[in-house]
mmCIF file of C-alpha atoms in Angstrom:
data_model
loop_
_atom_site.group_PDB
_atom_site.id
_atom_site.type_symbol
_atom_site.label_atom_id
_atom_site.label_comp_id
_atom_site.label_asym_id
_atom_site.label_seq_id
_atom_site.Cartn_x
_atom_site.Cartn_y
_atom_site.Cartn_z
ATOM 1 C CA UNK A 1 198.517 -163.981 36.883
ATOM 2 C CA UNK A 2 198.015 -167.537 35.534
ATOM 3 C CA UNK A 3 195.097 -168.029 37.326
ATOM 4 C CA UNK A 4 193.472 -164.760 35.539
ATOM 5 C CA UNK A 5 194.834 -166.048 32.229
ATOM 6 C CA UNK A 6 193.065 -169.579 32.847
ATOM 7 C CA UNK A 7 190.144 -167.969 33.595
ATOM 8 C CA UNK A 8 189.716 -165.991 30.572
ATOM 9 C CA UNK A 9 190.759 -168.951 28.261
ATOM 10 C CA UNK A 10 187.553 -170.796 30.324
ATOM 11 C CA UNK A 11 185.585 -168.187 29.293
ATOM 12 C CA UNK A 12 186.185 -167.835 26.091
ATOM 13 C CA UNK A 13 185.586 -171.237 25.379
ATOM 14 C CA UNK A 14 182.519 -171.764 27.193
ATOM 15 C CA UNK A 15 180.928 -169.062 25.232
ATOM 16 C CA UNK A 16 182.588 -170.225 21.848
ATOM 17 C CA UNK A 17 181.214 -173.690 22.586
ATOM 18 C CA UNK A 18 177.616 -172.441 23.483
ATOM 19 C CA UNK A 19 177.745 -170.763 20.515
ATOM 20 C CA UNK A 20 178.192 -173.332 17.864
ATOM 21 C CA UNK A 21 174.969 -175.462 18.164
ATOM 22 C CA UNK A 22 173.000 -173.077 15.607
ATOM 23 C CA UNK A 23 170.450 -176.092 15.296
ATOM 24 C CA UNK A 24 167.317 -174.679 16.971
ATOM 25 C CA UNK A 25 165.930 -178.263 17.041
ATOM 26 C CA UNK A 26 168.641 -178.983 19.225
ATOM 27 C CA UNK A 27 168.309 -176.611 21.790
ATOM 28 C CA UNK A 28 166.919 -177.576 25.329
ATOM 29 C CA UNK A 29 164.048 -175.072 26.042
ATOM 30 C CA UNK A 30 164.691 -173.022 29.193
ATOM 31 C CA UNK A 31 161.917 -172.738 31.340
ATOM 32 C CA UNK A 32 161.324 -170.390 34.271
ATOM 33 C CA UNK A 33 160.401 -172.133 37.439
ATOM 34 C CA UNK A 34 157.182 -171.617 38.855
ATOM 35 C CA UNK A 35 156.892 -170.560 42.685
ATOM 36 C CA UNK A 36 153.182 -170.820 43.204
ATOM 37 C CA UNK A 37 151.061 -169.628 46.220
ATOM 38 C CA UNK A 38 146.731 -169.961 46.568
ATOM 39 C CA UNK A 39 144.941 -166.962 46.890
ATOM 40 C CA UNK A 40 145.402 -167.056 50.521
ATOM 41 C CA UNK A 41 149.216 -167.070 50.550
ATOM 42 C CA UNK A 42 150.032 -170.767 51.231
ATOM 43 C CA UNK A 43 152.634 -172.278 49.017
ATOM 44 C CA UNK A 44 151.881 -174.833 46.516
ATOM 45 C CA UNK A 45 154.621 -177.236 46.341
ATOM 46 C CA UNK A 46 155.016 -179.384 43.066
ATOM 47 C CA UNK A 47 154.267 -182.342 42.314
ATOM 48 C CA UNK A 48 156.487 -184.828 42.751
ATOM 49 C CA UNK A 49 155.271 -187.919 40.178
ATOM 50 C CA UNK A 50 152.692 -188.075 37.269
ATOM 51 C CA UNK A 51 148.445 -188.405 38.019
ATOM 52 C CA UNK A 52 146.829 -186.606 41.147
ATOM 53 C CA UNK A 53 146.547 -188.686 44.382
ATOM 54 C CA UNK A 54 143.714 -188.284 46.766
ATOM 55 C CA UNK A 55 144.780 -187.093 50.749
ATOM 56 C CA UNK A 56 143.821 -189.405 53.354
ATOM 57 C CA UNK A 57 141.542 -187.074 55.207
ATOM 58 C CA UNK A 58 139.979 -184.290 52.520
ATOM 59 C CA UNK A 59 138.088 -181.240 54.274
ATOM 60 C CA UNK A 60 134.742 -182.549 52.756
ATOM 61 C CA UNK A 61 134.700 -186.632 53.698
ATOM 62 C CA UNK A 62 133.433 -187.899 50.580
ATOM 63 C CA UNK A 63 135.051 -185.664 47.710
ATOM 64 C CA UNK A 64 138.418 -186.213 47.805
ATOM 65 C CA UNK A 65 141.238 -183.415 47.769
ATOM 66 C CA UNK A 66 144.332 -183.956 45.199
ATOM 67 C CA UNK A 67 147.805 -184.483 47.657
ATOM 68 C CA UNK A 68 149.444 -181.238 47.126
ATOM 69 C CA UNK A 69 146.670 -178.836 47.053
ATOM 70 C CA UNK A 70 145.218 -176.061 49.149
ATOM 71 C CA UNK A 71 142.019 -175.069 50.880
ATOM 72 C CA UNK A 72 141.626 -171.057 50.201
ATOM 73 C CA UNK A 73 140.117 -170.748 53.459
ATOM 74 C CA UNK A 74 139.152 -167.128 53.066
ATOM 75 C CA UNK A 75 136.484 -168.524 49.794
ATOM 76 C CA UNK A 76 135.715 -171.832 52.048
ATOM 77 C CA UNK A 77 132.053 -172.096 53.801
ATOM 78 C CA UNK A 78 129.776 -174.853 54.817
ATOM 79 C CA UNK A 79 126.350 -175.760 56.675
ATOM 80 C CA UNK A 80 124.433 -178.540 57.428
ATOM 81 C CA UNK A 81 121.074 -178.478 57.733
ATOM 82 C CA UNK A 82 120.023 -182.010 59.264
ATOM 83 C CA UNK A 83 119.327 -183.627 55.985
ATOM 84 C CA UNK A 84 122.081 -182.523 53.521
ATOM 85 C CA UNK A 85 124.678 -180.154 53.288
ATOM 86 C CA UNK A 86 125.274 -177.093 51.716
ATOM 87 C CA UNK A 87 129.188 -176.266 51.180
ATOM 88 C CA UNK A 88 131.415 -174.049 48.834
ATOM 89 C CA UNK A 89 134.803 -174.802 49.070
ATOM 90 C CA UNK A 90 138.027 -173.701 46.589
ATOM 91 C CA UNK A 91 141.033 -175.262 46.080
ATOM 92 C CA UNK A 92 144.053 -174.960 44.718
ATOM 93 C CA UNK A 93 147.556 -176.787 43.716
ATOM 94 C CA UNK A 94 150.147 -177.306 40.683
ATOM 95 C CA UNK A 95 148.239 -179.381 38.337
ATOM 96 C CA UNK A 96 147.003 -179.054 34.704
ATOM 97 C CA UNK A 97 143.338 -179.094 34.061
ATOM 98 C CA UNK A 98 143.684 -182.624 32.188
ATOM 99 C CA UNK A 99 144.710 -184.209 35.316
ATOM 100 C CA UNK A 100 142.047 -182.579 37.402
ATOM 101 C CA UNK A 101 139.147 -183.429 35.218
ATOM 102 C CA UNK A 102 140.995 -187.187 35.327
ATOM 103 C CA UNK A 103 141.165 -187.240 38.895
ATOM 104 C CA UNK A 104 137.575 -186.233 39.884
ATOM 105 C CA UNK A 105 135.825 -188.647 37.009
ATOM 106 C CA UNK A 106 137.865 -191.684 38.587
ATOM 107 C CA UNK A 107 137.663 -190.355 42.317
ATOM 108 C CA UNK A 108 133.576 -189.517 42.485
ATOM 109 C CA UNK A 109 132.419 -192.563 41.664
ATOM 110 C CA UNK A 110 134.416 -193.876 44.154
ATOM 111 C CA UNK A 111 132.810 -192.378 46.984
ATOM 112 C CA UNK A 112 129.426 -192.864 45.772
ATOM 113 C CA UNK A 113 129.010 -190.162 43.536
ATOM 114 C CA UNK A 114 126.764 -190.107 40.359
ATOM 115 C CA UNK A 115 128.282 -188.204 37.159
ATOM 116 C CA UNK A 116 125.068 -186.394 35.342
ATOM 117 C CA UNK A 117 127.018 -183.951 32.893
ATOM 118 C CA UNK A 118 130.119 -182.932 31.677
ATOM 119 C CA UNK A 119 130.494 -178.897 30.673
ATOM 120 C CA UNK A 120 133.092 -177.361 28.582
ATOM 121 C CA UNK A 121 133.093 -173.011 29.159
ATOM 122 C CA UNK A 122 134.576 -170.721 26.612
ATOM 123 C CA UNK A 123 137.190 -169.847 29.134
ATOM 124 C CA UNK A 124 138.578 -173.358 28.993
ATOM 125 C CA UNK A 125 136.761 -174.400 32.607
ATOM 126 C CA UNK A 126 135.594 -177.751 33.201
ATOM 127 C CA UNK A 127 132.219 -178.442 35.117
ATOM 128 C CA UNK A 128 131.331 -181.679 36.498
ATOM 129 C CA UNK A 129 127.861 -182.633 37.988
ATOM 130 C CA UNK A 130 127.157 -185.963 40.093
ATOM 131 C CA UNK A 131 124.122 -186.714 42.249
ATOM 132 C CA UNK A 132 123.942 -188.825 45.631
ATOM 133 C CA UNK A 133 121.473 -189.546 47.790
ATOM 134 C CA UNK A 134 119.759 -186.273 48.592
ATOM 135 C CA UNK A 135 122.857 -184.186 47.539
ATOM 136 C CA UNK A 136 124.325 -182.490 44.021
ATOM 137 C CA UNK A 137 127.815 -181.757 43.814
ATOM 138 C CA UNK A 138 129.118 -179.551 41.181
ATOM 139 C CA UNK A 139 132.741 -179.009 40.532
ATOM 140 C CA UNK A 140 134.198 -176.705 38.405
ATOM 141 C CA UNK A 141 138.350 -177.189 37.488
ATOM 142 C CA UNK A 142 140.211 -174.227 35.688
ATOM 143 C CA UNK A 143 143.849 -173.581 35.269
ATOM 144 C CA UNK A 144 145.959 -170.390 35.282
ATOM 145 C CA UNK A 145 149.981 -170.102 34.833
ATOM 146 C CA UNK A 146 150.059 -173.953 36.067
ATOM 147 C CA UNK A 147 147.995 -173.218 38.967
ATOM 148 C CA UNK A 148 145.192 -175.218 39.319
ATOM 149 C CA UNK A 149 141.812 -173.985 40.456
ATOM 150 C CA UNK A 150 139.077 -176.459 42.176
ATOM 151 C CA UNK A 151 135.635 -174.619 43.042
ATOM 152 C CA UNK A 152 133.399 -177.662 45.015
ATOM 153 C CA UNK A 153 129.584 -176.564 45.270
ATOM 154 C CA UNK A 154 127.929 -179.134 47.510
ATOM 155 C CA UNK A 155 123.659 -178.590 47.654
ATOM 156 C CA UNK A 156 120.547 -179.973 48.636
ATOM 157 C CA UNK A 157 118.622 -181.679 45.664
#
């Protein structure tokens, strides 16, 4: 019996506590965590520390692949046609499209790449265009429910 009357006392003061901070600029915000998957079904784990960090060994050699993210295999294709290649590949992780846009303008040049324009769509999309050699590469970064989405469009000049 003491043990039920101890409980209730707990109870009733746990909600009588959570009650009295009536200071909504006090209040932590509770957020619902996000279980992500790619189109594909592979799970998109979090990210565990602030900025994007290029993998050691991304699917396309010279445009690097943010740690964390996802080839959607079933929207991935590529050929090579003994001068340059043509390739279409999608990605996608846990990343806002801030840090995307961030990552690719300091990764590109990196490897060679070119930036030519910038593009801003309606939908909130960011394109990216860079030249090299014979090649343009065009990337286009969009975000939905903290899901990052990177479309890589790799062509012959």
């Amino acid at each position: 019996m003491p043990y039920k009357a101890l409980s209730a006392l707990t109870l009733i003061a746990v909600t009588t506590l959570a009650g009295c901070n009536q200071n909504p600029t006090r209040r932590v915000p509770f957020e619902v965590p996000v279980v992500a998957w790619n189109d594909d079904g592979q799970y998109l784990p979090k990210q565990v520390g602030p900025g994007l960090v290029a993998i050691q060994n991304a699917p396309i050699p010279d445009v690097p692949m943010p740690i964390g993210f996802k080839p959607v295999i079933s929207q991935c294709s590529s050929s090579f046609d003994g001068v340059a290649r043509t390739v279409t590949h999608v990605y996608q992780g846990r990343a806002r499209s801030p840090e995307t846009v961030r990552f690719y303008r300091q990764q590109l040049p990196l490897q060679g790449w070119l930036q030519v324009d910038k593009q801003i769509h309606e939908d909130g999309s960011t394109s990216l265009h860079y030249t090299k050699g014979a090649e343009a590469l065009g990337i286009r970064l969009s975000n939905r429910f903290k899901t990052a989405t990177i479309e890589v469009f790799l062509s012959p000049r």
